[in-house]
Amino acid sequence: MNEGAWARRAVRVLAYPREVFEALRDDSVESAGERQDVVVALAFVGGVAAALATASAGALDDLDALETFVWIFATGFAYGFIGYWVLGWGLSFVVERLGGSGSRRRARHVLAFALAPLVLALPAWLLFPPLLLLPGLWMVSLLVLGLAVVQGWSYGKSASAVVLTVIWLSSLAVCVLGVLALLGRGVE
């Protein structure tokens, strides 16, 4: 296997997700090293989609084309980096608690390959911003399928892992914001 094969799999996950997630069962250092560049690219794509989804209506209207590109790139990079590590940590934490096997890295890589449909986020955003919901739903379904295939779980257990991850990370965010509010540095 080589890096080119993983790049092709990043595209194939859109049509043949089961075979791509079956390949992710190999969690050796060599295999993880071969797919690391693809994982970074997929995390960046996810970050760009998140940046576009959170851009308020008209927020980019005052920017010229170059400024818009820089804003999307920089914000997408930041969201992708933070999202990959925070969501990946939360997912691996929950997967371990539900009896999942494998490394934390493998849970993060399943998350990254589930982000592949977000490649369609930019055209969706350009056409009609609410269309971002469709690649987002596709991503969640791929995440559930990926956990089911890689962990050997039922779809129900995999969906529970995704829901529990969202609840876990949301609870942590509320706690952090609560502490900041108590310290007088709350979000305004």
mmCIF file with all atom_site columns, C-alpha atoms in Angstrom, residues 34-113:
data_model
loop_
_atom_site.group_PDB
_atom_site.id
_atom_site.type_symbol
_atom_site.label_atom_id
_atom_site.label_alt_id
_atom_site.label_comp_id
_atom_site.label_asym_id
_atom_site.label_entity_id
_atom_site.label_seq_id
_atom_site.pdbx_PDB_ins_code
_atom_site.Cartn_x
_atom_site.Cartn_y
_atom_site.Cartn_z
_atom_site.occupancy
_atom_site.B_iso_or_equiv
_atom_site.pdbx_formal_charge
_atom_site.auth_seq_id
_atom_site.auth_comp_id
_atom_site.auth_asym_id
_atom_site.auth_atom_id
_atom_site.pdbx_PDB_model_num
ATOM 1  C CA . GLU A 1 34  ? 0.906   6.234  4.606  1.00 0.00 ? 34  GLU A CA 1
ATOM 2  C CA . ARG A 1 35  ? -2.488  7.825  5.172  1.00 0.00 ? 35  ARG A CA 1
ATOM 3  C CA . GLN A 1 36  ? -1.423  10.768 7.350  1.00 0.00 ? 36  GLN A CA 1
ATOM 4  C CA . ASP A 1 37  ? -1.308  13.316 4.502  1.00 0.00 ? 37  ASP A CA 1
ATOM 5  C CA . VAL A 1 38  ? -4.766  12.302 3.325  1.00 0.00 ? 38  VAL A CA 1
ATOM 6  C CA . VAL A 1 39  ? -6.075  12.596 6.896  1.00 0.00 ? 39  VAL A CA 1
ATOM 7  C CA . VAL A 1 40  ? -4.659  16.118 7.171  1.00 0.00 ? 40  VAL A CA 1
ATOM 8  C CA . ALA A 1 41  ? -6.279  17.087 3.858  1.00 0.00 ? 41  ALA A CA 1
ATOM 9  C CA . LEU A 1 42  ? -9.642  15.670 4.936  1.00 0.00 ? 42  LEU A CA 1
ATOM 10 C CA . ALA A 1 43  ? -9.431  17.499 8.274  1.00 0.00 ? 43  ALA A CA 1
ATOM 11 C CA . PHE A 1 44  ? -8.704  20.727 6.384  1.00 0.00 ? 44  PHE A CA 1
ATOM 12 C CA . VAL A 1 45  ? -11.727 20.144 4.137  1.00 0.00 ? 45  VAL A CA 1
ATOM 13 C CA . GLY A 1 46  ? -13.845 19.598 7.238  1.00 0.00 ? 46  GLY A CA 1
ATOM 14 C CA . GLY A 1 47  ? -12.506 22.824 8.694  1.00 0.00 ? 47  GLY A CA 1
ATOM 15 C CA . VAL A 1 48  ? -13.339 24.774 5.546  1.00 0.00 ? 48  VAL A CA 1
ATOM 16 C CA . ALA A 1 49  ? -16.873 23.376 5.627  1.00 0.00 ? 49  ALA A CA 1
ATOM 17 C CA . ALA A 1 50  ? -17.221 24.361 9.287  1.00 0.00 ? 50  ALA A CA 1
ATOM 18 C CA . ALA A 1 51  ? -15.892 27.843 8.522  1.00 0.00 ? 51  ALA A CA 1
ATOM 19 C CA . LEU A 1 52  ? -18.410 28.268 5.723  1.00 0.00 ? 52  LEU A CA 1
ATOM 20 C CA . ALA A 1 53  ? -21.227 26.940 7.905  1.00 0.00 ? 53  ALA A CA 1
ATOM 21 C CA . THR A 1 54  ? -20.443 29.384 10.708 1.00 0.00 ? 54  THR A CA 1
ATOM 22 C CA . ALA A 1 55  ? -19.886 32.437 8.496  1.00 0.00 ? 55  ALA A CA 1
ATOM 23 C CA . SER A 1 56  ? -22.817 34.676 9.252  1.00 0.00 ? 56  SER A CA 1
ATOM 24 C CA . ALA A 1 57  ? -24.927 35.894 6.375  1.00 0.00 ? 57  ALA A CA 1
ATOM 25 C CA . GLY A 1 58  ? -23.163 38.781 4.724  1.00 0.00 ? 58  GLY A CA 1
ATOM 26 C CA . ALA A 1 59  ? -19.983 38.381 6.788  1.00 0.00 ? 59  ALA A CA 1
ATOM 27 C CA . LEU A 1 60  ? -17.876 37.874 3.679  1.00 0.00 ? 60  LEU A CA 1
ATOM 28 C CA . ASP A 1 61  ? -19.683 40.426 1.521  1.00 0.00 ? 61  ASP A CA 1
ATOM 29 C CA . ASP A 1 62  ? -17.305 43.257 2.420  1.00 0.00 ? 62  ASP A CA 1
ATOM 30 C CA . LEU A 1 63  ? -14.240 41.241 1.452  1.00 0.00 ? 63  LEU A CA 1
ATOM 31 C CA . ASP A 1 64  ? -12.724 41.098 -2.010 1.00 0.00 ? 64  ASP A CA 1
ATOM 32 C CA . ALA A 1 65  ? -11.927 37.740 -3.628 1.00 0.00 ? 65  ALA A CA 1
ATOM 33 C CA . LEU A 1 66  ? -8.390  37.463 -2.209 1.00 0.00 ? 66  LEU A CA 1
ATOM 34 C CA . GLU A 1 67  ? -9.487  38.395 1.313  1.00 0.00 ? 67  GLU A CA 1
ATOM 35 C CA . THR A 1 68  ? -12.343 35.890 1.117  1.00 0.00 ? 68  THR A CA 1
ATOM 36 C CA . PHE A 1 69  ? -9.937  33.171 -0.008 1.00 0.00 ? 69  PHE A CA 1
ATOM 37 C CA . VAL A 1 70  ? -7.502  33.980 2.811  1.00 0.00 ? 70  VAL A CA 1
ATOM 38 C CA . TRP A 1 71  ? -10.354 34.057 5.359  1.00 0.00 ? 71  TRP A CA 1
ATOM 39 C CA . ILE A 1 72  ? -11.674 30.672 4.197  1.00 0.00 ? 72  ILE A CA 1
ATOM 40 C CA . PHE A 1 73  ? -8.163  29.164 4.155  1.00 0.00 ? 73  PHE A CA 1
ATOM 41 C CA . ALA A 1 74  ? -7.071  30.478 7.570  1.00 0.00 ? 74  ALA A CA 1
ATOM 42 C CA . THR A 1 75  ? -10.361 29.804 9.309  1.00 0.00 ? 75  THR A CA 1
ATOM 43 C CA . GLY A 1 76  ? -10.667 26.402 7.651  1.00 0.00 ? 76  GLY A CA 1
ATOM 44 C CA . PHE A 1 77  ? -7.160  25.480 8.776  1.00 0.00 ? 77  PHE A CA 1
ATOM 45 C CA . ALA A 1 78  ? -7.883  26.526 12.368 1.00 0.00 ? 78  ALA A CA 1
ATOM 46 C CA . TYR A 1 79  ? -11.276 24.801 12.489 1.00 0.00 ? 79  TYR A CA 1
ATOM 47 C CA . GLY A 1 80  ? -9.863  21.684 10.844 1.00 0.00 ? 80  GLY A CA 1
ATOM 48 C CA . PHE A 1 81  ? -6.948  21.419 13.262 1.00 0.00 ? 81  PHE A CA 1
ATOM 49 C CA . ILE A 1 82  ? -9.023  22.066 16.368 1.00 0.00 ? 82  ILE A CA 1
ATOM 50 C CA . GLY A 1 83  ? -11.949 19.985 15.149 1.00 0.00 ? 83  GLY A CA 1
ATOM 51 C CA . TYR A 1 84  ? -9.815  16.987 14.219 1.00 0.00 ? 84  TYR A CA 1
ATOM 52 C CA . TRP A 1 85  ? -8.061  16.877 17.569 1.00 0.00 ? 85  TRP A CA 1
ATOM 53 C CA . VAL A 1 86  ? -10.972 17.823 19.851 1.00 0.00 ? 86  VAL A CA 1
ATOM 54 C CA . LEU A 1 87  ? -13.660 15.774 18.072 1.00 0.00 ? 87  LEU A CA 1
ATOM 55 C CA . GLY A 1 88  ? -11.175 12.942 17.559 1.00 0.00 ? 88  GLY A CA 1
ATOM 56 C CA . TRP A 1 89  ? -10.279 12.971 21.242 1.00 0.00 ? 89  TRP A CA 1
ATOM 57 C CA . GLY A 1 90  ? -13.935 12.997 22.270 1.00 0.00 ? 90  GLY A CA 1
ATOM 58 C CA . LEU A 1 91  ? -14.770 10.191 19.841 1.00 0.00 ? 91  LEU A CA 1
ATOM 59 C CA . SER A 1 92  ? -11.862 8.015  20.949 1.00 0.00 ? 92  SER A CA 1
ATOM 60 C CA . PHE A 1 93  ? -12.747 8.653  24.606 1.00 0.00 ? 93  PHE A CA 1
ATOM 61 C CA . VAL A 1 94  ? -16.326 7.456  24.047 1.00 0.00 ? 94  VAL A CA 1
ATOM 62 C CA . VAL A 1 95  ? -15.276 4.527  21.825 1.00 0.00 ? 95  VAL A CA 1
ATOM 63 C CA . GLU A 1 96  ? -12.954 3.264  24.565 1.00 0.00 ? 96  GLU A CA 1
ATOM 64 C CA . ARG A 1 97  ? -15.729 3.561  27.166 1.00 0.00 ? 97  ARG A CA 1
ATOM 65 C CA . LEU A 1 98  ? -18.093 1.546  24.959 1.00 0.00 ? 98  LEU A CA 1
ATOM 66 C CA . GLY A 1 99  ? -15.560 -1.270 24.704 1.00 0.00 ? 99  GLY A CA 1
ATOM 67 C CA . GLY A 1 100 ? -14.031 -0.380 21.350 1.00 0.00 ? 100 GLY A CA 1
ATOM 68 C CA . SER A 1 101 ? -10.640 -1.645 20.357 1.00 0.00 ? 101 SER A CA 1
ATOM 69 C CA . GLY A 1 102 ? -7.787  -0.006 18.532 1.00 0.00 ? 102 GLY A CA 1
ATOM 70 C CA . SER A 1 103 ? -5.872  3.160  19.059 1.00 0.00 ? 103 SER A CA 1
ATOM 71 C CA . ARG A 1 104 ? -7.053  6.719  19.470 1.00 0.00 ? 104 ARG A CA 1
ATOM 72 C CA . ARG A 1 105 ? -5.367  7.409  16.151 1.00 0.00 ? 105 ARG A CA 1
ATOM 73 C CA . ARG A 1 106 ? -7.671  4.941  14.403 1.00 0.00 ? 106 ARG A CA 1
ATOM 74 C CA . ALA A 1 107 ? -10.752 6.668  15.846 1.00 0.00 ? 107 ALA A CA 1
ATOM 75 C CA . ARG A 1 108 ? -9.418  10.010 14.566 1.00 0.00 ? 108 ARG A CA 1
ATOM 76 C CA . HIS A 1 109 ? -8.748  8.496  11.133 1.00 0.00 ? 109 HIS A CA 1
ATOM 77 C CA . VAL A 1 110 ? -12.307 7.125  10.934 1.00 0.00 ? 110 VAL A CA 1
ATOM 78 C CA . LEU A 1 111 ? -13.499 10.651 11.736 1.00 0.00 ? 111 LEU A CA 1
ATOM 79 C CA . ALA A 1 112 ? -11.239 12.128 9.043  1.00 0.00 ? 112 ALA A CA 1
ATOM 80 C CA . PHE A 1 113 ? -12.462 9.769  6.313  1.00 0.00 ? 113 PHE A CA 1
#
